[in-house]
CSV table of C-alpha atoms in Angstrom, one decimal:
chain,number,residue,atom,x,y,z
A,1,MET,CA,30.2,2.4,17.8
A,2,PRO,CA,26.7,2.0,19.2
A,3,MET,CA,24.7,4.2,17.2
A,4,LYS,CA,20.9,5.4,17.1
A,5,LEU,CA,19.0,4.8,14.1
A,6,THR,CA,15.0,6.7,14.2
A,7,PHE,CA,12.6,5.2,11.0
A,8,ILE,CA,10.2,8.8,10.9
A,9,VAL,CA,7.0,9.6,9.1
A,10,PRO,CA,7.4,13.2,8.9
A,11,PRO,CA,3.8,15.4,9.1
A,12,CYS,CA,1.9,17.3,6.1
A,13,PHE,CA,3.2,20.7,5.4
A,14,ASP,CA,0.3,21.6,3.4
A,15,HIS,CA,-3.7,21.1,4.3
A,16,LYS,CA,-3.7,18.2,2.4
A,17,GLN,CA,-4.6,14.6,4.0
A,18,PRO,CA,-1.1,12.6,4.7
A,19,ALA,CA,0.3,9.9,2.2
A,20,GLU,CA,-0.6,6.4,3.0
A,21,ARG,CA,2.2,4.7,2.8
A,22,THR,CA,1.8,1.1,3.0
A,23,ALA,CA,-0.7,0.5,-0.2
A,24,GLY,CA,1.6,3.5,-2.0
A,25,CYS,CA,-1.2,5.0,-4.0
A,26,THR,CA,-3.8,7.4,-2.0
A,27,ARG,CA,-4.1,9.5,1.1
A,28,VAL,CA,-4.6,8.1,4.2
A,29,VAL,CA,-8.2,7.4,5.2
A,30,TYR,CA,-7.8,5.6,8.3
A,31,LEU,CA,-4.4,4.8,9.3
A,32,ALA,CA,-3.1,1.7,9.7
A,33,PRO,CA,0.9,0.7,10.7
A,34,ASN,CA,2.8,0.5,8.5
A,35,ILE,CA,4.5,-3.6,7.9
A,36,TYR,CA,6.9,-2.9,5.8
A,37,GLU,CA,8.7,-0.1,7.7
A,38,LEU,CA,8.2,-2.3,10.9
A,39,THR,CA,9.5,-4.8,9.4
A,40,ALA,CA,12.8,-3.4,8.2
A,41,ALA,CA,13.0,-1.8,12.3
A,42,ALA,CA,12.9,-5.3,13.1
A,43,VAL,CA,16.3,-6.3,10.9
A,44,LEU,CA,18.2,-3.3,12.2
A,45,GLU,CA,16.9,-4.0,15.8
A,46,GLN,CA,18.9,-7.4,15.7
A,47,ASN,CA,21.9,-5.5,16.0
A,48,PRO,CA,22.0,-5.5,20.3
A,49,ALA,CA,24.6,-2.4,19.9
A,50,ASP,CA,22.3,-0.1,18.0
A,51,THR,CA,19.1,1.4,19.3
A,52,VAL,CA,15.7,1.1,17.2
A,53,VAL,CA,12.8,4.4,17.5
A,54,TYR,CA,10.2,4.5,15.0
A,55,ARG,CA,8.4,8.3,15.3
A,56,ASP,CA,5.1,8.4,13.9
A,57,PHE,CA,4.6,12.1,13.3
A,58,VAL,CA,1.0,11.7,11.5
A,59,TYR,CA,-0.6,9.3,14.3
A,60,HIS,CA,0.5,12.0,16.3
A,61,LYS,CA,-1.0,14.9,15.1
A,62,THR,CA,2.5,16.8,15.0
A,63,THR,CA,2.5,20.1,14.0
A,64,PRO,CA,5.0,21.6,11.4
A,65,ALA,CA,6.5,23.7,14.1
A,66,GLU,CA,6.6,20.5,16.5
A,67,PHE,CA,8.8,18.6,14.3
A,68,ASP,CA,11.0,21.3,14.1
A,69,ALA,CA,11.1,21.5,17.6
A,70,PHE,CA,11.8,17.4,17.9
A,71,PHE,CA,15.1,17.9,15.4
A,72,ALA,CA,16.5,20.4,17.1
A,73,SER,CA,16.8,18.3,20.4
A,74,ASP,CA,17.6,14.8,19.2
A,75,ASP,CA,20.2,13.4,18.5
A,76,SER,CA,19.3,10.1,15.8
A,77,ASP,CA,23.1,9.3,13.8
A,78,VAL,CA,20.5,8.3,11.4
A,79,TYR,CA,16.4,8.9,10.1
A,80,LEU,CA,15.4,6.5,8.0
A,81,ILE,CA,12.3,7.3,6.1
A,82,TRP,CA,9.9,4.8,3.5
A,83,THR,CA,9.0,6.9,1.1
A,84,VAL,CA,6.0,6.6,-1.4
A,85,ASN,CA,5.6,8.8,-4.7
A,86,LEU,CA,2.9,10.5,-2.5
A,87,SER,CA,5.3,11.4,0.1
A,88,ILE,CA,8.1,12.9,-1.7
A,89,THR,CA,7.2,16.2,-1.1
A,90,THR,CA,7.2,15.7,1.7
A,91,ASP,CA,9.6,13.8,2.6
A,92,LEU,CA,12.1,15.9,1.5
A,93,SER,CA,10.3,18.8,3.0
A,94,ALA,CA,11.3,16.6,6.6
A,95,ILE,CA,15.4,16.2,5.5
A,96,GLU,CA,15.4,20.5,4.7
A,97,VAL,CA,13.9,21.1,8.7
A,98,LEU,CA,16.4,18.4,9.9
A,99,ARG,CA,19.1,19.9,7.5
A,100,HIS,CA,18.9,23.6,9.9
A,101,HIS,CA,19.3,22.3,12.8
A,102,ARG,CA,22.0,18.6,11.8
A,103,PRO,CA,23.8,19.3,8.6
A,104,ASP,CA,26.0,16.0,8.9
A,105,ALA,CA,23.1,13.6,9.9
A,106,LYS,CA,22.1,10.4,7.8
A,107,VAL,CA,19.1,9.7,5.9
A,108,VAL,CA,17.9,6.9,4.1
A,109,LEU,CA,15.3,6.5,2.0
A,110,MET,CA,13.4,3.4,0.8
A,111,GLY,CA,10.1,2.1,-0.8
A,112,PRO,CA,8.8,2.9,-4.0
A,113,GLY,CA,9.3,6.5,-4.2
A,114,ALA,CA,12.5,6.3,-3.3
A,115,THR,CA,13.4,3.4,-6.1
A,116,HIS,CA,11.8,5.3,-8.8
A,117,PHE,CA,12.8,8.6,-8.2
A,118,ILE,CA,16.6,7.6,-7.5
A,119,ALA,CA,18.2,11.3,-8.6
A,120,LYS,CA,15.5,13.6,-7.1
A,121,CYS,CA,15.5,11.4,-3.3
A,122,LEU,CA,18.9,12.5,-2.8
A,123,PRO,CA,19.3,16.3,-1.9
A,124,ASP,CA,22.4,15.9,-1.0
A,125,ARG,CA,25.5,14.0,0.0
A,126,ASN,CA,24.3,12.7,3.6
A,127,VAL,CA,21.7,11.1,2.0
A,128,TYR,CA,21.6,7.2,1.0
A,129,VAL,CA,18.5,5.4,-1.3
A,130,VAL,CA,17.6,2.0,-0.4
A,131,ARG,CA,16.5,0.1,-3.6
A,132,GLY,CA,13.7,-2.7,-3.9
A,133,GLU,CA,13.5,-4.7,-0.9
A,134,PRO,CA,15.6,-3.0,2.2
A,135,GLU,CA,16.1,-5.7,4.4
A,136,ALA,CA,19.4,-6.8,3.3
A,137,THR,CA,20.8,-3.8,2.1
A,138,LEU,CA,19.9,-2.1,5.6
A,139,PRO,CA,22.4,-4.1,7.6
A,140,GLN,CA,25.4,-3.7,5.6
A,141,LEU,CA,24.1,0.2,4.7
A,142,ILE,CA,24.4,1.2,8.5
A,143,GLU,CA,27.5,-0.7,8.7
A,144,ALA,CA,29.0,1.5,6.4
A,145,ILE,CA,28.3,4.7,8.4
A,146,ARG,CA,28.9,3.3,11.4
A,147,MET,CA,32.4,2.8,10.1
A,148,GLY,CA,32.3,6.0,8.2
A,149,ARG,CA,33.2,3.9,4.6
A,150,THR,CA,31.5,5.6,1.8
A,151,PRO,CA,29.0,2.4,0.6
A,152,GLU,CA,30.4,1.5,-3.0
A,153,ALA,CA,30.5,-2.3,-1.2
A,154,VAL,CA,26.8,-2.2,-0.6
A,155,ARG,CA,25.0,-3.8,-3.2
A,156,GLY,CA,21.3,-2.2,-3.9
A,157,VAL,CA,22.2,1.8,-3.0
A,158,SER,CA,22.4,4.6,-5.0
A,159,TRP,CA,24.3,7.8,-3.5
A,160,LEU,CA,26.0,10.9,-4.4
A,161,GLY,CA,30.0,10.6,-5.4
A,162,GLU,CA,32.1,13.2,-4.5
A,163,ASP,CA,31.5,15.1,-7.8
A,164,GLY,CA,27.9,15.2,-7.0
A,165,LYS,CA,26.6,12.5,-9.1
A,166,VAL,CA,24.8,9.8,-8.4
A,167,VAL,CA,25.5,6.3,-7.4
A,168,ASN,CA,24.2,3.7,-8.9
A,169,ASN,CA,25.4,0.4,-7.1
A,170,ALA,CA,24.6,-2.8,-8.5
A,171,PRO,CA,21.5,-4.1,-7.8
A,172,ARG,CA,20.5,-6.7,-5.1
A,173,PRO,CA,19.1,-10.1,-5.9
A,174,LEU,CA,15.6,-11.0,-4.1
A,175,LEU,CA,15.8,-12.2,-1.3
A,176,ASP,CA,15.4,-16.2,-1.0
A,177,ASP,CA,13.5,-17.3,2.3
A,178,TYR,CA,11.0,-15.0,3.7
A,179,ASN,CA,10.6,-17.0,6.4
A,180,GLN,CA,14.0,-16.3,8.5
A,181,LEU,CA,12.8,-12.4,8.6
A,182,PRO,CA,11.6,-11.3,11.9
A,183,PHE,CA,8.3,-10.4,12.5
A,184,ALA,CA,7.6,-6.4,12.4
A,185,ALA,CA,8.4,-4.2,15.0
A,186,ARG,CA,5.2,-3.2,15.9
A,187,HIS,CA,6.4,-3.1,19.7
A,188,LEU,CA,8.5,0.3,18.4
A,189,LEU,CA,4.7,1.9,17.7
A,190,GLY,CA,4.1,2.4,21.7
A,191,ASP,CA,0.7,2.6,22.3
A,192,ALA,CA,-0.4,4.1,19.1
A,193,VAL,CA,-4.2,1.7,18.9
A,194,TYR,CA,-5.7,1.2,15.1
A,195,HIS,CA,-8.5,0.7,13.6
A,196,ASN,CA,-9.8,-0.1,10.5
A,197,PRO,CA,-13.8,-0.1,9.9
A,198,LYS,CA,-14.2,-2.8,7.5
A,199,LEU,CA,-12.8,-5.2,10.4
A,200,LYS,CA,-14.8,-3.4,13.5
A,201,THR,CA,-12.5,-4.6,16.1
A,202,GLY,CA,-9.6,-3.9,17.3
A,203,PRO,CA,-7.0,-3.4,18.5
A,204,TYR,CA,-5.3,-3.6,14.1
A,205,THR,CA,-2.4,-4.3,12.5
A,206,THR,CA,-1.6,-5.8,9.3
A,207,MET,CA,0.6,-8.7,8.1
A,208,ILE,CA,1.9,-10.2,4.6
A,209,THR,CA,2.1,-14.3,3.4
A,210,SER,CA,4.1,-13.0,0.4
A,211,ARG,CA,5.7,-10.9,-2.3
A,212,ASN,CA,4.0,-9.4,-5.1
A,213,CYS,CA,2.3,-11.1,-8.7
A,214,PRO,CA,2.3,-13.2,-11.1
A,215,TYR,CA,-0.3,-11.2,-13.3
A,216,LYS,CA,-0.1,-8.7,-15.8
A,217,CYS,CA,-2.1,-6.4,-15.6
A,218,ILE,CA,-1.2,-2.7,-17.1
A,219,TYR,CA,-1.9,0.0,-14.6
A,220,CYS,CA,-0.9,-2.4,-11.9
A,221,VAL,CA,0.7,-0.7,-9.1
A,222,PRO,CA,1.2,-3.4,-5.8
A,223,SER,CA,0.9,-2.7,-2.7
A,224,SER,CA,4.5,0.2,-1.8
A,225,LEU,CA,6.6,-2.7,-0.4
A,226,THR,CA,6.6,-5.2,-3.5
A,227,PHE,CA,6.5,-2.1,-6.1
A,228,ALA,CA,10.0,-1.4,-5.0
A,229,ARG,CA,11.0,-4.8,-5.4
A,230,GLU,CA,9.0,-4.5,-8.9
A,231,ILE,CA,11.0,-1.4,-9.7
A,232,GLU,CA,13.8,-2.6,-9.1
A,233,PHE,CA,13.9,-6.3,-10.4
A,234,ARG,CA,12.4,-5.0,-13.8
A,235,ARG,CA,16.0,-2.4,-14.0
A,236,GLU,CA,17.7,-5.7,-14.6
A,237,HIS,CA,15.2,-8.5,-16.2
A,238,GLN,CA,12.9,-6.8,-18.2
A,239,ARG,CA,10.2,-8.5,-16.2
A,240,LYS,CA,8.2,-9.1,-13.0
A,241,PRO,CA,10.1,-10.8,-10.2
A,242,THR,CA,9.0,-14.2,-8.6
A,243,ILE,CA,6.8,-15.1,-6.0
A,244,GLY,CA,8.0,-14.6,-3.0
A,245,LEU,CA,5.9,-16.8,-0.2
A,246,ARG,CA,5.8,-17.4,3.4
A,247,SER,CA,5.2,-20.6,4.8
A,248,PRO,CA,2.0,-21.4,6.6
A,249,GLU,CA,4.2,-22.6,9.7
A,250,ASN,CA,5.7,-18.9,9.5
A,251,VAL,CA,2.1,-17.6,9.2
A,252,GLU,CA,1.1,-19.1,12.1
A,253,ALA,CA,3.9,-18.2,14.8
A,254,GLU,CA,3.5,-14.4,14.1
A,255,VAL,CA,0.0,-14.9,14.7
A,256,LYS,CA,0.3,-17.0,17.9
A,257,MET,CA,2.8,-14.1,18.8
A,258,LEU,CA,-0.3,-11.1,18.0
A,259,ALA,CA,-2.7,-13.1,19.4
A,260,GLU,CA,-0.8,-13.1,23.1
A,261,GLN,CA,-0.1,-9.6,22.9
A,262,GLY,CA,-3.6,-8.5,22.0
A,263,TYR,CA,-4.5,-8.4,19.2
A,264,LYS,CA,-7.7,-9.2,17.3
A,265,ALA,CA,-7.8,-8.5,14.4
A,266,ILE,CA,-5.4,-8.6,10.3
A,267,GLY,CA,-5.5,-6.7,7.5
A,268,PHE,CA,-3.7,-8.9,5.0
A,269,MET,CA,-1.5,-6.7,2.7
A,270,ASP,CA,-0.8,-9.0,0.4
A,271,ASP,CA,-1.1,-8.2,-3.5
A,272,ASN,CA,-3.1,-11.6,-3.8
A,273,PHE,CA,-3.5,-13.9,-1.1
A,274,ILE,CA,-5.2,-16.7,-2.5
A,275,TRP,CA,-2.9,-18.5,-4.5
A,276,ASN,CA,-4.9,-21.8,-3.9
A,277,GLU,CA,-7.4,-23.9,-1.8
A,278,GLN,CA,-4.5,-25.7,0.1
A,279,ARG,CA,-2.7,-22.5,1.5
A,280,ASN,CA,-6.1,-20.9,1.6
A,281,ALA,CA,-7.0,-24.0,4.2
A,282,ALA,CA,-4.0,-23.5,6.0
A,283,ILE,CA,-4.1,-20.2,6.9
A,284,CYS,CA,-7.7,-19.7,7.4
A,285,ASP,CA,-7.6,-22.4,10.2
A,286,ILE,CA,-4.7,-20.9,11.8
A,287,MET,CA,-7.1,-17.3,11.8
A,288,GLN,CA,-10.1,-19.7,13.4
A,289,ARG,CA,-7.7,-21.2,15.8
A,290,TYR,CA,-6.8,-18.0,17.5
A,291,GLY,CA,-9.5,-16.4,17.1
A,292,MET,CA,-9.1,-13.7,15.0
A,293,VAL,CA,-11.0,-11.6,12.7
A,294,TRP,CA,-9.2,-10.1,9.0
A,295,GLY,CA,-9.6,-9.6,6.2
A,296,CYS,CA,-7.5,-9.8,2.4
A,297,GLN,CA,-7.3,-9.2,-1.2
A,298,ALA,CA,-7.9,-11.4,-4.0
A,299,ARG,CA,-8.4,-11.4,-7.6
A,300,ALA,CA,-12.5,-12.6,-8.4
A,301,ASP,CA,-11.1,-15.5,-10.6
A,302,ALA,CA,-9.4,-17.0,-7.2
A,303,ILE,CA,-12.7,-17.6,-5.5
A,304,THR,CA,-14.1,-20.9,-5.3
A,305,GLU,CA,-17.0,-22.5,-3.4
A,306,PRO,CA,-14.3,-24.4,-0.9
A,307,ILE,CA,-12.7,-21.3,-0.2
A,308,ALA,CA,-15.9,-18.6,0.1
A,309,LYS,CA,-16.8,-21.3,2.7
A,310,LYS,CA,-13.6,-21.7,4.3
A,311,LEU,CA,-12.6,-17.7,4.3
A,312,SER,CA,-16.5,-17.7,6.4
A,313,GLU,CA,-15.7,-19.7,8.5
A,314,SER,CA,-12.8,-18.5,9.7
A,315,GLY,CA,-14.0,-15.2,10.7
A,316,CYS,CA,-12.8,-12.9,7.2
A,317,LEU,CA,-14.8,-9.9,7.7
A,318,TYR,CA,-13.8,-8.3,4.2
A,319,VAL,CA,-12.1,-9.3,0.6
A,320,ASP,CA,-10.8,-6.8,-1.8
A,321,LEU,CA,-11.6,-7.3,-5.2
A,322,GLY,CA,-10.7,-5.8,-8.1
A,323,VAL,CA,-12.9,-5.6,-10.1
A,324,GLU,CA,-11.6,-2.1,-12.4
A,325,SER,CA,-14.8,-2.4,-14.8
A,326,PHE,CA,-17.5,-4.7,-15.7
A,327,ASN,CA,-17.0,-4.0,-19.9
A,328,GLU,CA,-15.2,-7.0,-21.4
A,329,GLU,CA,-13.2,-5.0,-23.8
A,330,ILE,CA,-12.2,-2.6,-21.3
A,331,LEU,CA,-10.9,-5.7,-19.3
A,332,LYS,CA,-9.5,-7.6,-22.1
A,333,TYR,CA,-7.3,-4.1,-23.2
A,334,ILE,CA,-5.7,-3.8,-19.6
A,335,HIS,CA,-4.9,-7.5,-19.6
A,336,LYS,CA,-6.7,-8.4,-16.0
A,337,ASN,CA,-7.0,-11.9,-17.8
A,338,GLU,CA,-10.7,-12.5,-16.1
A,339,THR,CA,-14.2,-11.9,-17.2
A,340,ALA,CA,-17.5,-9.5,-15.5
A,341,ASP,CA,-19.5,-12.6,-14.9
A,342,ASP,CA,-16.0,-14.5,-13.1
A,343,ILE,CA,-16.4,-11.3,-10.8
A,344,ARG,CA,-20.2,-12.2,-10.6
A,345,ARG,CA,-19.4,-15.1,-9.7
A,346,ALA,CA,-17.2,-14.4,-7.0
A,347,VAL,CA,-19.8,-12.7,-5.7
A,348,ALA,CA,-22.2,-15.1,-5.5
A,349,LEU,CA,-20.3,-17.0,-3.3
A,350,LEU,CA,-18.9,-14.4,-1.7
A,351,LYS,CA,-22.2,-13.7,-0.1
A,352,LYS,CA,-23.9,-17.1,0.0
A,353,TYR,CA,-21.4,-17.9,2.6
A,354,ARG,CA,-21.7,-14.4,4.3
A,355,VAL,CA,-17.8,-13.0,3.5
A,356,PRO,CA,-18.1,-8.8,3.1
A,357,VAL,CA,-16.7,-7.9,-0.1
A,358,LYS,CA,-15.1,-5.0,-1.4
A,359,LEU,CA,-14.9,-4.4,-5.0
A,360,ASN,CA,-12.0,-1.9,-6.0
A,361,VAL,CA,-13.5,0.1,-9.5
A,362,LEU,CA,-11.0,2.3,-11.5
A,363,ILE,CA,-11.5,4.7,-13.7
A,364,GLY,CA,-10.1,5.3,-17.0
A,365,SER,CA,-8.0,2.5,-17.1
A,366,SER,CA,-8.2,2.0,-21.3
A,367,PRO,CA,-8.9,4.4,-23.7
A,368,LEU,CA,-11.6,2.7,-24.4
A,369,GLU,CA,-13.0,4.0,-21.3
A,370,THR,CA,-16.4,6.6,-21.9
A,371,ARG,CA,-19.0,8.3,-19.6
A,372,GLU,CA,-21.2,5.6,-20.7
A,373,THR,CA,-18.7,2.4,-19.8
A,374,VAL,CA,-18.4,4.0,-16.1
A,375,LEU,CA,-21.4,4.5,-15.5
A,376,ASP,CA,-22.8,0.8,-16.9
A,377,THR,CA,-20.0,-0.2,-14.0
A,378,LEU,CA,-21.7,1.7,-11.4
A,379,ARG,CA,-25.1,0.4,-12.3
A,380,GLU,CA,-23.4,-3.4,-12.3
A,381,THR,CA,-21.3,-2.8,-9.0
A,382,LYS,CA,-24.9,-1.7,-7.2
A,383,LYS,CA,-26.3,-4.6,-8.6
A,384,LEU,CA,-24.1,-6.9,-6.6
A,385,GLY,CA,-25.5,-5.5,-3.5
A,386,VAL,CA,-21.9,-5.7,-2.1
A,387,ASP,CA,-20.8,-4.2,1.3
A,388,GLN,CA,-18.1,-1.0,0.3
A,389,VAL,CA,-16.0,0.1,-3.2
A,390,MET,CA,-13.4,2.0,-3.9
A,391,PHE,CA,-13.8,4.0,-6.5
A,392,ASN,CA,-10.4,5.3,-8.1
A,393,ILE,CA,-9.1,7.3,-11.2
A,394,VAL,CA,-6.0,5.6,-12.6
A,395,SER,CA,-2.4,6.5,-12.2
A,396,PRO,CA,0.1,6.7,-15.1
A,397,PHE,CA,2.2,5.2,-12.4
A,398,PRO,CA,6.1,4.5,-13.9
A,399,GLY,CA,7.4,1.1,-14.1
A,400,THR,CA,3.9,0.4,-15.6
A,401,GLU,CA,2.7,-0.2,-19.3
A,402,PHE,CA,0.2,2.1,-18.5
A,403,TYR,CA,3.0,4.5,-18.1
A,404,LYS,CA,4.2,4.2,-21.3
A,405,LEU,CA,1.0,3.7,-23.7
A,406,CYS,CA,0.2,7.4,-22.0
A,407,LYS,CA,3.6,9.0,-22.8
A,408,ASP,CA,3.3,7.5,-26.2
A,409,ASN,CA,0.3,8.3,-26.9
A,410,GLY,CA,-0.1,12.3,-25.8
A,411,TRP,CA,-2.6,11.1,-22.7
A,412,LEU,CA,-1.1,13.2,-20.6
A,413,GLU,CA,-2.2,16.5,-19.3
A,414,THR,CA,1.2,17.2,-17.4
A,415,PRO,CA,4.8,17.1,-19.0
A,416,ASP,CA,5.2,13.8,-16.9
A,417,TYR,CA,4.2,12.0,-14.7
A,418,ILE,CA,3.3,13.4,-10.9
A,419,PRO,CA,1.9,12.1,-8.2
A,420,THR,CA,-1.8,12.2,-7.6
A,421,ASP,CA,-4.3,10.5,-5.0
A,422,VAL,CA,-6.0,8.5,-7.0
A,423,GLN,CA,-9.5,8.5,-4.8
A,424,ARG,CA,-9.8,12.0,-5.9
A,425,GLU,CA,-7.4,13.3,-9.0
A,426,SER,CA,-6.5,12.8,-12.7
A,427,ILE,CA,-3.7,13.5,-14.4
A,428,LEU,CA,-4.9,11.9,-17.8
A,429,ARG,CA,-7.1,13.6,-20.9
A,430,LEU,CA,-8.0,10.1,-22.4
A,431,PRO,CA,-9.5,9.7,-26.2
A,432,HIS,CA,-13.3,10.1,-24.7
A,433,LEU,CA,-12.7,11.5,-21.3
A,434,SER,CA,-10.6,14.3,-19.5
A,435,SER,CA,-9.2,14.7,-16.8
A,436,ARG,CA,-11.8,16.6,-15.2
A,437,GLU,CA,-14.4,14.3,-16.6
A,438,MET,CA,-13.5,11.8,-14.7
A,439,GLU,CA,-12.7,13.6,-11.2
A,440,ARG,CA,-16.3,14.7,-11.5
A,441,MET,CA,-17.3,11.0,-12.5
A,442,LEU,CA,-15.5,9.8,-9.6
A,443,PHE,CA,-16.9,12.2,-7.0
A,444,ARG,CA,-20.8,11.5,-8.3
A,445,ASN,CA,-20.0,7.7,-8.0
A,446,ASN,CA,-19.2,7.9,-4.9
A,447,ILE,CA,-22.1,10.0,-3.9
A,448,SER,CA,-24.9,7.5,-6.0
A,449,PHE,CA,-23.5,4.2,-4.3
A,450,PHE,CA,-22.4,5.8,-0.8
A,451,LEU,CA,-25.7,8.2,-0.1
A,452,ARG,CA,-28.2,5.8,-1.8
A,453,PRO,CA,-30.7,4.5,1.5
A,454,SER,CA,-31.1,1.2,1.2
A,455,PHE,CA,-27.0,1.8,1.1
A,456,VAL,CA,-27.0,3.6,4.5
A,457,TRP,CA,-29.8,1.9,6.3
A,458,ARG,CA,-27.8,-1.4,5.7
A,459,GLN,CA,-24.7,-0.1,7.0
A,460,VAL,CA,-26.3,1.4,10.1
A,461,ARG,CA,-27.9,-2.0,11.7
A,462,ARG,CA,-24.3,-3.2,11.5
A,463,PHE,CA,-22.6,-1.3,13.9
A,464,ARG,CA,-22.5,-2.3,17.8
A,465,SER,CA,-21.3,0.8,18.6
A,466,LEU,CA,-21.6,4.7,18.5
A,467,SER,CA,-17.7,4.0,18.4
A,468,GLU,CA,-17.3,1.4,15.4
A,469,PHE,CA,-20.2,4.3,13.9
A,470,GLY,CA,-17.5,6.7,14.6
A,471,HIS,CA,-14.8,5.3,12.9
A,472,ALA,CA,-16.8,4.3,9.3
A,473,PHE,CA,-18.1,7.8,9.3
A,474,LYS,CA,-15.1,9.7,9.5
A,475,ALA,CA,-13.6,7.3,6.6
A,476,LEU,CA,-16.5,7.8,4.4
A,477,LYS,CA,-16.2,12.1,5.2
A,478,ILE,CA,-12.6,12.0,4.1
A,479,LYS,CA,-13.4,9.4,1.0
A,480,LEU,CA,-15.8,12.0,0.1
A,481,PHE,CA,-14.6,15.2,0.6
A,482,GLY,CA,-10.8,14.7,1.9
């Protein structure tokens, strides 16, 4: 029996910015396609009998009333939602709206929010949770739904039994060949066009070449897919999962396809894009061959001179470096496994080859954090003269070592973790900093860094059009004021 399968990105039902579902721990600053959800959609499209639809109600600025009207007339058999911690309330509200019109329609939630908060994400017996990596699990779950069977034989699924209790099926092993996955179903986005202010050209899309990171930073939440992957793997193995890599040949096939489709810019969402000089050089050559501008995330200690040179030659327009702090004791405490000098050396190399740098700074990642260590990191950041900085407040995400430390030491202001926007909110009371102090320092750091006359003038000189300036100004306004 053919089925209609509709992926939905629900609108917000409050006055906050919607959750950003790709990185998964902030609210939207600028919109980007969710590459993980679109890959899952591409997997389901491999069954030609089914119709796969993608409806992004955030992109189209749909009101709650219009969202309700959509369900009143829609006839999908299954609705699928990529759920992160910050979107759980929104997604459960969306299911309530659906239930007014379609009490028996099936709903599938996946992503890190559903993988960790399983019981919370199962409001009724017609909702299923796909834990961890969804690509191998989804087709089997959809087939069980098609046949009218309960999914007890489908590994990686959680559901409610007849007694109303949560049933957690056995976990599914990690995928063993990422080259076999179909490329993300970007065609389902229709005429949607995305822009990344750091890349200054478009059309823009996202890609990944690897999954997870081997390092053991105590606070770290990788991107939303790999965090779901990690949460699920840790349940059974009590350690981080192995790294999953695509081959450069497989990466090139996708980049070639994107170039033929008219894309000009790619943001790589890998938790750690740079693994070694050989692989980095191969992917850089691909990007240069197809004339793409692009950006990535990397560790500071991965930046060598040959890598910096290759990045420059191949159109790399930003590298996001996770800095967190310039205090050596804090870096040791959080198991960053790199030093402040590593950060300075990486920035110097990237600037030498004119590769723009963005630093990610984390306030409160250690009980050693004080007002002075925060201010010192701000001072050090300004000295480096980088193009962008993202100041965040650490959040004690369940599944991390930092969460356990916060629970054991009474550093939470709330009875337990509640989702927060790391660019704006805190639920921590550290020995030397309260949550309110961290929030105030975050705001002041942003004002101090982004409204400096020298920074403003340097950025204005780089804009090549009014449209480019508009995208950047909008992103900055959201970053500072929500």
